[in-house]
Coordinates of C-alpha atoms in Angstrom, one line a residue:
X52 CA -10.6 1.1 21.6
X53 CA -11.8 4.5 21.3
X54 CA -14.5 5.3 24.1
X55 CA -18.1 5.9 22.2
X56 CA -18.1 9.8 23.4
X57 CA -14.9 10.4 21.5
X58 CA -16.0 10.7 18.1
X59 CA -19.3 12.6 19.3
X60 CA -17.2 15.3 21.1
X61 CA -15.1 15.4 17.8
X62 CA -18.2 16.5 15.6
X63 CA -18.6 18.8 18.4
X64 CA -18.4 22.6 18.0
X65 CA -16.6 23.7 21.0
X66 CA -12.8 22.9 22.4
X67 CA -12.4 22.1 26.1
X68 CA -9.4 24.0 27.7
X69 CA -7.3 20.9 28.1
X70 CA -7.1 17.5 26.7
X71 CA -5.2 14.4 28.2
X72 CA -5.1 11.7 25.4
X73 CA -2.9 8.4 27.2
X74 CA -2.5 4.9 26.3
X75 CA -2.2 2.9 23.0
X76 CA 0.2 4.2 20.7
X77 CA -1.3 4.1 17.6
X78 CA -5.1 5.1 19.0
X79 CA -3.3 8.1 21.0
X80 CA -1.2 9.7 17.7
X81 CA -4.7 9.3 15.5
X82 CA -6.7 10.5 18.3
X83 CA -4.4 13.7 19.0
X84 CA -4.7 14.0 15.1
X85 CA -8.4 14.0 14.9
X86 CA -8.6 16.6 17.5
X87 CA -6.0 18.7 15.8
X88 CA -8.2 18.6 12.9
X89 CA -11.2 19.6 14.9
X90 CA -9.3 22.8 15.9
X91 CA -8.4 23.8 12.5
X92 CA -11.9 23.5 11.5
X93 CA -13.0 25.5 14.6
X94 CA -10.7 28.3 13.6
X95 CA -7.5 27.5 15.9
X96 CA -4.9 28.9 13.2
X97 CA -1.9 28.7 15.5
X98 CA -0.4 25.6 17.1
X99 CA 3.2 25.3 18.8
X100 CA 4.5 22.3 19.9
X101 CA 6.2 21.2 22.9
X102 CA 8.5 18.2 23.6
X103 CA 8.6 17.8 27.1
X104 CA 11.5 15.2 27.8
X105 CA 13.8 15.2 30.6
X106 CA 15.5 18.8 29.5
X107 CA 12.1 20.8 29.1
X108 CA 11.6 23.7 31.1
X109 CA 8.2 23.5 32.4
X110 CA 8.4 27.6 32.6
X111 CA 7.9 27.5 28.8
X112 CA 4.2 26.4 29.3
X113 CA 3.5 29.0 31.2
X114 CA 5.3 31.5 29.1
X115 CA 3.6 30.2 25.6
X116 CA -0.2 30.3 27.5
X117 CA 0.5 33.7 28.7
X118 CA 2.3 34.9 25.3
X119 CA -0.3 36.6 23.0
X120 CA -1.3 35.2 19.8
X121 CA 0.2 36.8 16.9
X122 CA -2.8 36.9 14.9
X123 CA -5.3 37.3 18.1
X124 CA -6.5 34.1 17.2
X125 CA -7.4 31.2 19.0
X126 CA -3.9 28.6 19.7
X127 CA -3.6 24.6 20.4
X128 CA -0.4 24.4 22.4
X129 CA 0.3 20.6 21.7
X130 CA 2.3 19.2 24.6
X131 CA 3.7 15.9 24.1
X132 CA 4.8 14.1 27.2
X133 CA 7.7 11.9 27.1
X134 CA 7.4 8.6 29.7
X135 CA 4.3 10.0 30.8
X136 CA 5.6 11.4 34.1
X137 CA 5.2 15.2 34.2
X138 CA 7.1 15.3 37.7
X139 CA 6.9 18.1 40.2
X140 CA 7.3 20.5 38.1
X141 CA 5.0 19.4 35.2
X142 CA 2.3 18.7 37.5
X143 CA 2.3 22.0 39.0
X144 CA 2.2 23.7 35.6
X145 CA -0.4 22.0 34.3
X146 CA -2.5 22.2 37.4
X147 CA -1.9 26.1 36.9
X148 CA -3.1 26.1 33.6
X149 CA -6.0 24.3 34.3
X150 CA -7.2 26.3 37.2
X151 CA -6.4 29.5 34.9
X152 CA -6.9 28.6 31.2
X153 CA -6.4 31.7 28.5
X154 CA -9.4 32.3 27.0
X155 CA -7.8 31.7 23.5
X156 CA -5.8 28.7 24.1
X157 CA -6.6 25.0 24.2
X158 CA -3.9 22.8 25.9
X159 CA -3.5 19.2 24.4
X160 CA -1.4 16.9 26.3
X161 CA -0.5 13.1 24.7
X162 CA 1.6 10.4 26.4
X163 CA 1.8 7.0 24.8
X164 CA 3.4 5.2 27.8
X165 CA 0.7 5.3 30.2
X166 CA -0.4 3.1 33.3
X167 CA -2.2 3.9 36.9
X168 CA 1.4 4.8 38.0
X169 CA 1.4 7.9 36.4
X170 CA -1.8 9.3 37.5
X171 CA -1.8 12.3 40.2
X172 CA -3.0 15.2 41.3
X173 CA -2.5 17.0 38.1
X174 CA -4.0 14.2 36.4
X175 CA -7.5 14.5 38.8
X176 CA -7.4 18.6 37.7
X177 CA -7.2 18.0 33.9
X178 CA -10.2 15.5 34.7
X179 CA -12.1 17.9 35.9
X180 CA -11.2 21.4 34.1
X181 CA -10.8 19.5 30.6
X182 CA -11.5 16.1 29.0
X183 CA -9.1 12.9 29.7
X184 CA -9.3 9.8 27.4
X185 CA -7.4 6.8 28.0
X186 CA -7.2 4.6 24.8
X187 CA -6.7 1.0 25.2
X188 CA -6.2 -1.5 23.0
X189 CA -8.9 -4.1 21.9
X190 CA -9.9 -6.8 23.8
X191 CA -9.6 -10.1 22.6
X192 CA -13.0 -10.4 21.7
X193 CA -13.1 -7.1 20.1
X194 CA -9.6 -7.8 17.9
X195 CA -11.6 -8.8 14.9
X196 CA -14.2 -6.1 15.2
X197 CA -11.1 -3.8 15.1
X198 CA -9.4 -4.7 12.2
X199 CA -12.4 -5.2 10.3
X200 CA -13.5 -1.4 10.7
X201 CA -10.0 -0.4 10.5
X202 CA -9.7 -2.1 7.1
X203 CA -13.3 -0.5 5.9
X204 CA -12.1 3.0 7.1
X205 CA -8.8 2.4 4.5
X206 CA -11.3 1.5 1.6
X207 CA -10.6 -2.4 1.9
X208 CA -13.4 -5.1 1.5
X209 CA -12.8 -8.2 3.4
X210 CA -14.5 -11.4 4.2
X211 CA -14.7 -12.4 7.9
X212 CA -12.5 -15.3 7.1
X213 CA -9.6 -12.8 5.8
X214 CA -10.4 -10.6 8.9
X215 CA -9.6 -13.6 11.2
X216 CA -6.6 -14.8 9.4
X217 CA -5.1 -11.2 9.3
X218 CA -5.8 -11.2 13.3
X219 CA -4.4 -14.3 13.7
X220 CA -1.1 -13.3 11.7
X221 CA -0.4 -9.8 13.7
X222 CA -1.7 -11.7 17.4
X223 CA -2.8 -9.0 19.0
X224 CA 0.0 -6.3 18.2
X225 CA -2.0 -3.0 17.1
X226 CA 0.6 -1.3 15.6
X227 CA 1.6 -4.2 13.3
X228 CA -2.2 -4.7 12.4
X229 CA -2.5 -1.1 11.2
X230 CA 1.2 -1.6 9.2
X231 CA -0.5 -4.7 7.2
X232 CA -3.6 -3.0 6.5
X233 CA -1.7 0.2 4.7
X234 CA 0.7 -2.3 3.2
X235 CA -2.9 -4.3 1.9
X236 CA -4.2 -1.3 0.5
X237 CA -1.2 -1.0 -1.9
X238 CA -0.8 -4.8 -2.9
X239 CA -4.9 -5.3 -2.8
X240 CA -5.9 -2.5 -4.7
X241 CA -9.4 -2.7 -6.0
X242 CA -9.7 -6.2 -4.8
X243 CA -12.4 -7.7 -2.3
X244 CA -9.9 -10.0 -0.1
X245 CA -11.0 -13.3 1.0
X246 CA -8.9 -15.7 2.9
X247 CA -7.3 -17.1 -0.2
X248 CA -6.4 -13.4 -1.7
X249 CA -5.0 -12.4 1.6
X250 CA -2.8 -15.4 1.5
X251 CA -1.6 -14.7 -1.5
X252 CA -0.5 -11.6 -0.8
X253 CA 0.8 -12.4 2.4
X254 CA 3.1 -15.2 0.9
X255 CA 4.5 -12.6 -1.6
X256 CA 7.4 -12.2 1.3
X257 CA 9.5 -9.8 -1.1
X258 CA 6.8 -7.1 -1.5
X259 CA 6.3 -7.3 2.2
X260 CA 9.8 -6.9 2.9
X261 CA 10.4 -4.1 1.0
X262 CA 8.0 -2.5 3.1
X263 CA 10.1 -3.4 6.1
X264 CA 13.2 -2.7 4.5
X265 CA 12.2 1.0 3.8
X266 CA 10.1 1.6 7.3
X267 CA 13.7 0.5 9.1
X268 CA 15.8 2.8 7.4
X269 CA 13.5 5.8 7.7
X270 CA 13.3 4.8 11.4
X271 CA 17.4 5.2 12.1
X272 CA 17.5 1.5 12.1
X273 CA 20.7 0.4 9.7
X274 CA 21.6 -2.3 11.1
X275 CA 18.1 -4.1 10.7
X276 CA 17.8 -2.7 7.2
X277 CA 20.9 -3.6 6.1
X278 CA 20.0 -7.2 7.2
X279 CA 16.7 -7.3 5.3
X280 CA 18.5 -6.3 2.2
X281 CA 21.0 -8.9 2.6
X282 CA 18.5 -11.6 3.4
X283 CA 16.5 -10.2 0.1
X284 CA 20.2 -10.4 -1.9
X285 CA 21.0 -13.9 -0.4
X286 CA 17.6 -15.2 -1.4
X287 CA 17.9 -14.1 -5.1
X288 CA 15.0 -11.1 -5.0
X289 CA 15.2 -8.9 -7.8
X290 CA 17.0 -5.4 -7.0
X291 CA 14.7 -3.6 -9.4
X292 CA 11.7 -4.1 -7.7
X293 CA 12.8 -3.6 -4.5
X294 CA 14.7 0.0 -5.5
X295 CA 10.7 0.9 -7.0
X296 CA 9.5 1.0 -3.7
X297 CA 12.5 2.4 -2.0
X298 CA 12.3 5.4 -4.4
X299 CA 8.6 6.0 -3.8
X300 CA 9.5 6.6 -0.5
X301 CA 12.1 8.9 -0.8
X302 CA 10.3 10.9 -3.2
X303 CA 7.4 10.7 -0.4
X304 CA 10.4 12.4 2.0
X305 CA 11.1 14.8 -0.5
X306 CA 7.9 16.0 -1.1
X307 CA 7.5 16.6 2.8
X308 CA 11.0 17.9 2.8
X309 CA 10.1 20.7 0.5
X310 CA 6.4 21.7 1.6
X311 CA 6.0 24.8 3.6
X312 CA 3.6 22.9 5.8
X313 CA 5.0 19.5 7.2
X314 CA 1.6 18.6 8.8
X315 CA -0.6 19.9 5.7
X316 CA 1.7 17.4 3.5
X317 CA 1.1 14.8 5.1
X318 CA -2.6 14.9 4.9
X319 CA -2.4 15.3 1.7
X320 CA -0.2 12.1 1.1
X321 CA -2.8 10.3 3.8
X322 CA 0.1 9.7 6.2
X323 CA -1.4 7.7 9.4
X324 CA 0.0 9.7 12.3
X325 CA 2.5 6.9 13.3
X326 CA 3.9 7.1 9.6
X327 CA 3.7 10.9 9.7
X328 CA 6.0 10.6 12.8
X329 CA 8.4 8.4 11.1
X330 CA 8.8 10.6 8.4
X331 CA 8.7 13.7 10.7
X332 CA 12.0 12.2 12.6
X333 CA 13.9 10.7 9.4
X334 CA 13.7 14.5 7.9
X335 CA 15.0 16.0 10.9
X336 CA 17.9 13.8 10.8
X337 CA 19.0 15.8 7.2
X338 CA 18.3 18.5 4.8
X339 CA 16.2 18.2 1.8
X340 CA 19.6 18.3 -0.2
X341 CA 20.5 14.8 1.5
X342 CA 17.0 13.3 0.4
X343 CA 17.6 14.6 -3.5
X344 CA 20.8 13.1 -3.2
X345 CA 19.9 9.7 -1.7
X346 CA 17.0 9.9 -5.0
X347 CA 19.9 10.7 -7.6
X348 CA 21.8 7.6 -6.0
X349 CA 18.9 5.4 -6.7
X350 CA 18.4 6.2 -10.0
X351 CA 22.5 5.1 -10.5
X352 CA 21.4 2.2 -8.8
X353 CA 18.3 1.4 -11.2
X354 CA 20.6 2.0 -13.9
X355 CA 23.4 -0.5 -12.8
X356 CA 20.7 -3.2 -12.0
X357 CA 19.5 -2.5 -15.6
X358 CA 22.8 -3.3 -16.9
X359 CA 23.0 0.5 -18.3
X360 CA 25.5 1.4 -16.1
X361 CA 28.7 -0.3 -14.5
X362 CA 28.9 -1.2 -10.8
X363 CA 27.9 -3.1 -8.2
X364 CA 24.1 -2.0 -7.6
X365 CA 23.8 -4.5 -4.1
X366 CA 26.6 -2.7 -2.8
X367 CA 25.5 0.9 -3.7
X368 CA 22.3 0.0 -2.4
X369 CA 23.6 -0.9 0.9
X370 CA 25.7 2.3 1.0
X371 CA 22.2 4.1 0.0
X372 CA 20.1 2.4 2.7
X373 CA 22.8 3.3 5.5
X374 CA 22.7 6.7 4.3
X375 CA 19.0 6.8 4.6
X376 CA 19.0 5.6 8.3
X377 CA 22.0 7.2 9.4
X378 CA 22.8 11.0 7.1
X379 CA 26.4 10.6 7.8
X380 CA 26.9 7.8 6.0
X381 CA 26.1 9.7 3.0
X382 CA 30.0 10.1 2.9
X383 CA 30.1 6.5 1.3
X384 CA 28.6 8.1 -1.6
X385 CA 31.9 10.1 -2.7

């Protein structure tokens, strides 16, 4: 859950010199996204992303913080801490930043793997010189309230029994709950959700499996995506309806690939942070020409499924899903 002070802080007019946002992945990603929005509102027009993995040179943090702004504007250093551990060099670099922060630069540190074992002298320095927030998953007695608030924030109206049913379905899995709610936005439209309506939508497994298929493919999990596709085929599902959602997601990927500013386009598309990261990673695997080729292949599969072109549409769908997940599989197109 988000600490009570966090929303108040986001509405303020002053950035702290350093932030440490850690805890549950979904909550951390969304909190970091909200902080970046705050920074833009306050005139932070430059942002530099630093991926602090095992190969990261911590001297880069010092160089980035010491460097002059290109346009004499305020900057945000967006440091993603892989595994939640800074190590000796990282701890020293972060502590040095906190002790002497540049006047025009704010450091945002985020980590989605976190426990008390990750804490150290550097986290104490951040806590004293900036803002540290640990985002914990809702406790069992808070779960229904979190789901209800999440649904309302997405424009869904739901009765208490529908909320309770969804809470039972996702069994305390925060990310799964967020994904199910986003799917319900598409499936429910303007309908008010009661338990019966929700059960009917959830029972429409083909629609939900279409989501699972595309999520797995864009996440690069080709094996799982192909298993879902094979299961749908074996159950006699209609390929045309399935391709409709896949085309929708490929068009989204192409719009993001064509955008000058990925983050700005993601906001236009109303992608929540975890899905933004899903597409960001997918687009790193292949250039825009690949996604154009995927869309062309999808159109051909649609014609096959409708009997307007010769070929095995399910076989071609397998090749398309494999290419989405693993761009090198695009060779199968030829």
